[in-house]
Short mmCIF file of C-alpha atoms in Angstrom, two decimals:
data_model
loop_
_atom_site.label_atom_id
_atom_site.label_comp_id
_atom_site.label_asym_id
_atom_site.label_seq_id
_atom_site.Cartn_x
_atom_site.Cartn_y
_atom_site.Cartn_z
CA MET A 1 -7.25 5.34 -28.12
CA PRO A 2 -3.96 5.65 -30.02
CA GLY A 3 -2.35 2.27 -30.71
CA ASP A 4 0.93 3.52 -29.25
CA VAL A 5 -0.66 3.62 -25.76
CA LYS A 6 -1.47 -0.08 -25.98
CA SER A 7 1.95 -0.95 -27.42
CA GLU A 8 3.63 1.09 -24.63
CA LEU A 9 1.59 -0.29 -21.71
CA ALA A 10 1.00 -3.83 -23.00
CA PRO A 11 3.93 -4.55 -25.36
CA THR A 12 3.33 -8.32 -25.23
CA GLY A 13 -0.36 -7.90 -26.13
CA VAL A 14 -1.31 -8.80 -22.54
CA LEU A 15 -1.42 -6.29 -19.67
CA ARG A 16 0.85 -7.82 -17.02
CA ALA A 17 -0.37 -6.42 -13.70
CA ALA A 18 1.88 -6.79 -10.64
CA ILE A 19 -0.21 -7.06 -7.48
CA ASN A 20 0.99 -6.58 -3.89
CA MET A 21 -0.56 -9.61 -2.18
CA GLY A 22 0.59 -8.30 1.23
CA ASN A 23 -2.15 -5.65 1.31
CA PHE A 24 -5.18 -7.44 2.76
CA LEU A 25 -7.48 -4.48 2.02
CA LEU A 26 -6.73 -4.32 -1.69
CA VAL A 27 -6.49 -8.08 -2.23
CA THR A 28 -9.30 -9.73 -0.29
CA GLY A 29 -9.21 -13.24 -1.72
CA LYS A 30 -8.48 -15.52 -4.66
CA SER A 31 -10.71 -16.81 -7.42
CA THR A 32 -11.18 -20.53 -8.12
CA SER A 33 -8.50 -20.19 -10.82
CA GLY A 34 -6.08 -18.77 -8.22
CA ASP A 35 -6.13 -15.18 -9.47
CA PRO A 36 -6.14 -12.43 -6.82
CA GLU A 37 -9.47 -10.74 -6.12
CA GLY A 38 -10.11 -7.32 -4.64
CA VAL A 39 -10.04 -3.61 -5.40
CA ALA A 40 -6.49 -3.64 -6.87
CA PRO A 41 -6.99 -6.62 -9.24
CA ASP A 42 -10.32 -5.12 -10.37
CA MET A 43 -8.63 -1.79 -11.12
CA ALA A 44 -6.04 -3.65 -13.21
CA ARG A 45 -8.76 -5.55 -15.07
CA GLU A 46 -10.60 -2.28 -15.85
CA ILE A 47 -7.37 -0.76 -17.22
CA ALA A 48 -6.83 -3.84 -19.41
CA THR A 49 -10.42 -3.59 -20.68
CA ARG A 50 -9.89 0.08 -21.65
CA LEU A 51 -6.69 -0.91 -23.47
CA GLY A 52 -8.47 -3.76 -25.26
CA ALA A 53 -6.05 -6.33 -23.85
CA PRO A 54 -6.40 -9.37 -21.58
CA VAL A 55 -4.96 -9.05 -18.06
CA LYS A 56 -2.41 -11.36 -16.46
CA TYR A 57 -1.79 -11.04 -12.70
CA LEU A 58 1.72 -11.30 -11.28
CA PRO A 59 1.49 -11.73 -7.48
CA TYR A 60 4.21 -10.32 -5.21
CA ALA A 61 4.42 -11.08 -1.50
CA ARG A 62 5.86 -7.65 -0.66
CA PRO A 63 5.66 -4.20 -2.28
CA GLY A 64 9.42 -3.69 -2.12
CA GLU A 65 10.00 -6.78 -4.27
CA LEU A 66 7.43 -5.55 -6.78
CA ALA A 67 9.27 -2.21 -7.06
CA ASP A 68 12.64 -4.02 -7.39
CA ASP A 69 11.41 -5.64 -10.62
CA ALA A 70 10.26 -2.35 -12.19
CA GLU A 71 13.16 -2.12 -14.62
CA LYS A 72 13.39 -5.83 -15.47
CA GLY A 73 10.55 -5.86 -18.02
CA LEU A 74 8.59 -8.45 -16.02
CA TRP A 75 5.40 -6.43 -15.57
CA ASP A 76 3.62 -3.46 -17.18
CA ILE A 77 1.64 -1.88 -14.34
CA GLY A 78 2.07 -2.28 -10.59
CA LEU A 79 -0.63 -1.57 -7.99
CA ILE A 80 1.32 -0.35 -5.00
CA GLY A 81 1.68 2.38 -2.39
CA ALA A 82 3.14 5.53 -4.01
CA GLU A 83 6.25 6.55 -2.05
CA PRO A 84 9.06 8.98 -3.01
CA GLN A 85 11.73 6.24 -2.90
CA ARG A 86 9.74 4.18 -5.40
CA ALA A 87 9.28 7.15 -7.74
CA ALA A 88 12.95 6.73 -8.69
CA VAL A 89 11.97 3.68 -10.79
CA LEU A 90 8.21 4.17 -11.31
CA ASN A 91 5.86 6.75 -12.81
CA PHE A 92 2.82 6.94 -10.54
CA THR A 93 -0.74 8.10 -11.04
CA ALA A 94 -2.37 10.09 -8.28
CA ALA A 95 -3.78 7.81 -5.56
CA TYR A 96 -7.06 6.04 -6.25
CA CYS A 97 -7.62 5.15 -2.58
CA GLU A 98 -6.02 5.72 0.83
CA ILE A 99 -5.45 3.77 4.04
CA GLU A 100 -4.69 5.44 7.40
CA ALA A 101 -1.42 4.49 9.10
CA THR A 102 -1.02 4.97 12.85
CA TYR A 103 0.56 3.40 15.96
CA LEU A 104 -0.46 0.79 18.48
CA VAL A 105 0.97 1.26 21.98
CA PRO A 106 1.13 -1.48 24.64
CA ALA A 107 -1.02 -1.76 27.76
CA GLY A 108 0.01 0.78 30.39
CA SER A 109 1.80 3.04 27.88
CA PRO A 110 2.00 6.70 28.89
CA ILE A 111 1.81 7.71 25.19
CA ARG A 112 -1.46 9.53 24.49
CA ASN A 113 -1.02 10.94 20.97
CA LEU A 114 1.02 10.63 17.78
CA ALA A 115 3.43 13.45 18.66
CA GLU A 116 4.52 11.63 21.82
CA VAL A 117 5.84 8.63 19.85
CA ASP A 118 8.76 10.34 18.08
CA GLN A 119 10.70 11.23 21.21
CA PRO A 120 14.25 10.39 22.39
CA GLY A 121 14.63 6.91 23.87
CA ARG A 122 11.44 5.55 22.31
CA ARG A 123 11.50 2.53 19.99
CA ILE A 124 9.11 1.94 17.09
CA ALA A 125 8.69 -1.47 15.39
CA VAL A 126 7.69 -1.52 11.71
CA THR A 127 7.65 -3.83 8.69
CA ALA A 128 10.60 -2.91 6.47
CA ARG A 129 9.89 -1.41 3.05
CA SER A 130 6.15 -1.07 3.65
CA ALA A 131 4.82 2.24 2.28
CA TYR A 132 4.27 3.60 5.80
CA GLY A 133 7.68 2.23 6.88
CA LEU A 134 9.31 4.23 4.10
CA TRP A 135 7.45 7.34 5.29
CA LEU A 136 8.69 6.78 8.86
CA GLU A 137 12.24 6.28 7.57
CA ASN A 138 12.06 9.80 6.12
CA ASN A 139 10.23 11.44 9.00
CA VAL A 140 11.12 9.88 12.37
CA LYS A 141 13.64 12.29 13.90
CA LYS A 142 14.13 11.44 17.59
CA ALA A 143 12.86 7.90 18.26
CA GLN A 144 14.63 4.72 17.14
CA LEU A 145 12.94 3.05 14.15
CA LEU A 146 13.49 -0.73 14.11
CA GLN A 147 12.59 -2.45 10.83
CA PHE A 148 11.77 -6.14 10.39
CA ASP A 149 11.28 -8.40 7.37
CA SER A 150 7.64 -9.17 8.17
CA ALA A 151 4.78 -7.96 10.35
CA ASP A 152 5.05 -11.19 12.39
CA ALA A 153 8.73 -10.55 13.12
CA ALA A 154 8.03 -6.90 14.00
CA LEU A 155 5.23 -7.87 16.42
CA LYS A 156 7.32 -10.60 18.03
CA GLN A 157 10.07 -8.09 18.84
CA PHE A 158 7.57 -5.40 19.82
CA ASP A 159 6.20 -7.81 22.44
CA SER A 160 9.43 -9.43 23.64
CA GLU A 161 11.50 -6.22 23.72
CA LYS A 162 8.64 -4.20 25.23
CA MET A 163 8.91 -1.52 22.55
CA ASP A 164 7.01 1.75 22.76
CA ALA A 165 4.98 1.60 19.53
CA TYR A 166 4.12 -0.65 16.61
CA ALA A 167 3.37 1.11 13.31
CA GLY A 168 0.77 -0.26 10.92
CA LEU A 169 -2.33 0.32 8.84
CA ARG A 170 -5.30 1.13 11.09
CA PRO A 171 -7.52 -1.73 9.83
CA GLY A 172 -4.76 -4.29 10.46
CA LEU A 173 -4.06 -2.88 13.91
CA LEU A 174 -7.58 -3.80 15.06
CA ALA A 175 -6.69 -7.52 15.20
CA VAL A 176 -3.27 -6.73 16.70
CA ALA A 177 -4.97 -4.75 19.51
CA GLN A 178 -7.55 -7.48 20.12
CA ALA A 179 -4.76 -9.99 20.71
CA ARG A 180 -3.09 -7.65 23.24
CA PRO A 181 -5.56 -6.70 26.00
CA GLY A 182 -5.07 -3.13 27.21
CA SER A 183 -3.14 -2.00 24.14
CA ARG A 184 -4.43 1.09 22.33
CA ILE A 185 -4.53 2.36 18.74
CA LEU A 186 -3.70 6.06 18.67
CA ASP A 187 -6.21 8.52 17.16
CA GLY A 188 -5.35 10.23 13.89
CA GLN A 189 -2.77 9.19 11.33
CA PHE A 190 0.94 9.83 10.83
CA THR A 191 0.39 9.31 7.10
CA ALA A 192 -2.16 7.88 4.70
CA VAL A 193 -0.80 5.24 2.39
CA GLN A 194 -1.67 6.37 -1.10
CA GLN A 195 -2.54 3.40 -3.28
CA ALA A 196 -1.74 4.20 -6.89
CA VAL A 197 -0.98 2.64 -10.26
CA GLY A 198 2.68 2.64 -11.19
CA THR A 199 4.41 1.85 -14.46
CA PRO A 200 8.15 1.63 -15.24
CA ARG A 201 9.67 5.08 -15.74
CA LYS A 202 10.23 4.51 -19.45
CA ASN A 203 6.42 4.73 -19.87
CA THR A 204 4.67 8.12 -19.86
CA ALA A 205 1.67 7.01 -17.71
CA ALA A 206 -0.63 9.77 -19.07
CA PHE A 207 -3.33 7.21 -19.99
CA LEU A 208 -3.13 5.67 -16.50
CA ARG A 209 -3.33 9.07 -14.78
CA ASP A 210 -6.47 9.96 -16.76
CA PHE A 211 -8.01 6.56 -16.04
CA VAL A 212 -7.50 6.93 -12.25
CA GLU A 213 -9.02 10.43 -12.13
CA GLU A 214 -12.04 9.22 -14.11
CA ALA A 215 -12.38 6.11 -11.89
CA LYS A 216 -12.59 8.32 -8.77
CA LYS A 217 -14.95 10.85 -10.34
CA SER A 218 -17.32 8.27 -11.89
CA GLY A 219 -17.73 6.34 -8.64
CA LEU A 220 -15.92 3.22 -9.94
CA VAL A 221 -13.44 3.17 -7.04
CA ALA A 222 -16.26 3.64 -4.50
CA ARG A 223 -18.20 0.75 -6.09
CA LEU A 224 -15.15 -1.54 -5.93
CA ILE A 225 -14.61 -0.66 -2.26
CA GLU A 226 -18.24 -1.59 -1.58
CA ARG A 227 -18.13 -4.76 -3.73
CA HIS A 228 -15.17 -6.15 -1.80
CA GLY A 229 -16.49 -5.30 1.68
CA VAL A 230 -13.83 -2.77 2.68
CA VAL A 231 -16.05 0.28 3.25
CA GLY A 232 -14.72 2.28 6.21
CA ARG A 233 -11.28 0.73 5.87
CA LEU A 234 -10.37 2.01 2.43
CA SER A 235 -11.40 5.47 1.30
CA VAL A 236 -11.53 7.02 -2.17
CA ALA A 237 -8.56 9.37 -2.57
CA PRO A 238 -9.21 13.06 -3.31
CA PRO A 239 -8.84 14.29 -6.91
CA GLY A 240 -5.21 14.36 -8.11
#
């Protein structure tokens, strides 16, 4: 590997990997030393190994905050949902895995399918600046999209204001539905959140793109999904 790839992606000699701790499918726990564990941290460690550099994890509570720091020189790669708004400051690989995003509707709701959510007079609660929230921002045409700082705040308003739908990742909606007898998770998906590796736009990202395609093709991503117990909730993304 040319030395300029390492000096571009790990200029300090250490690969500083920003991790979105808010994604419970990609970060499934913490090691005894406090480092994040899961599919995303393991992908970062593999990239560091290929570069011949140690990895240092930089945890972020929310993906939007991770993206905000892209141009500050604080991290070298970020494992995050690839969304068009974020591409203004990040070069992304193709996705390495995907997560379905859909809606939960309350007990007694007349809504039967995804198309019936985006209709005049309907209100959708969502966590602001989540990857699927950004997609809804660009694509909801008729309903009112109400964004909240956290999933807890969004759910609180969804319940108290008797909103029509709550948007989320399908695996996370299972617990939300369990806590609300009679509520339903709609079939299908309005989008799939594409989990990718991003790097600040000043970097070319060709090495990262090649790594991700090889990781999907070789079965590495599938093995990580199995290792961390998220089979059926995360799926390997198609070739880029």
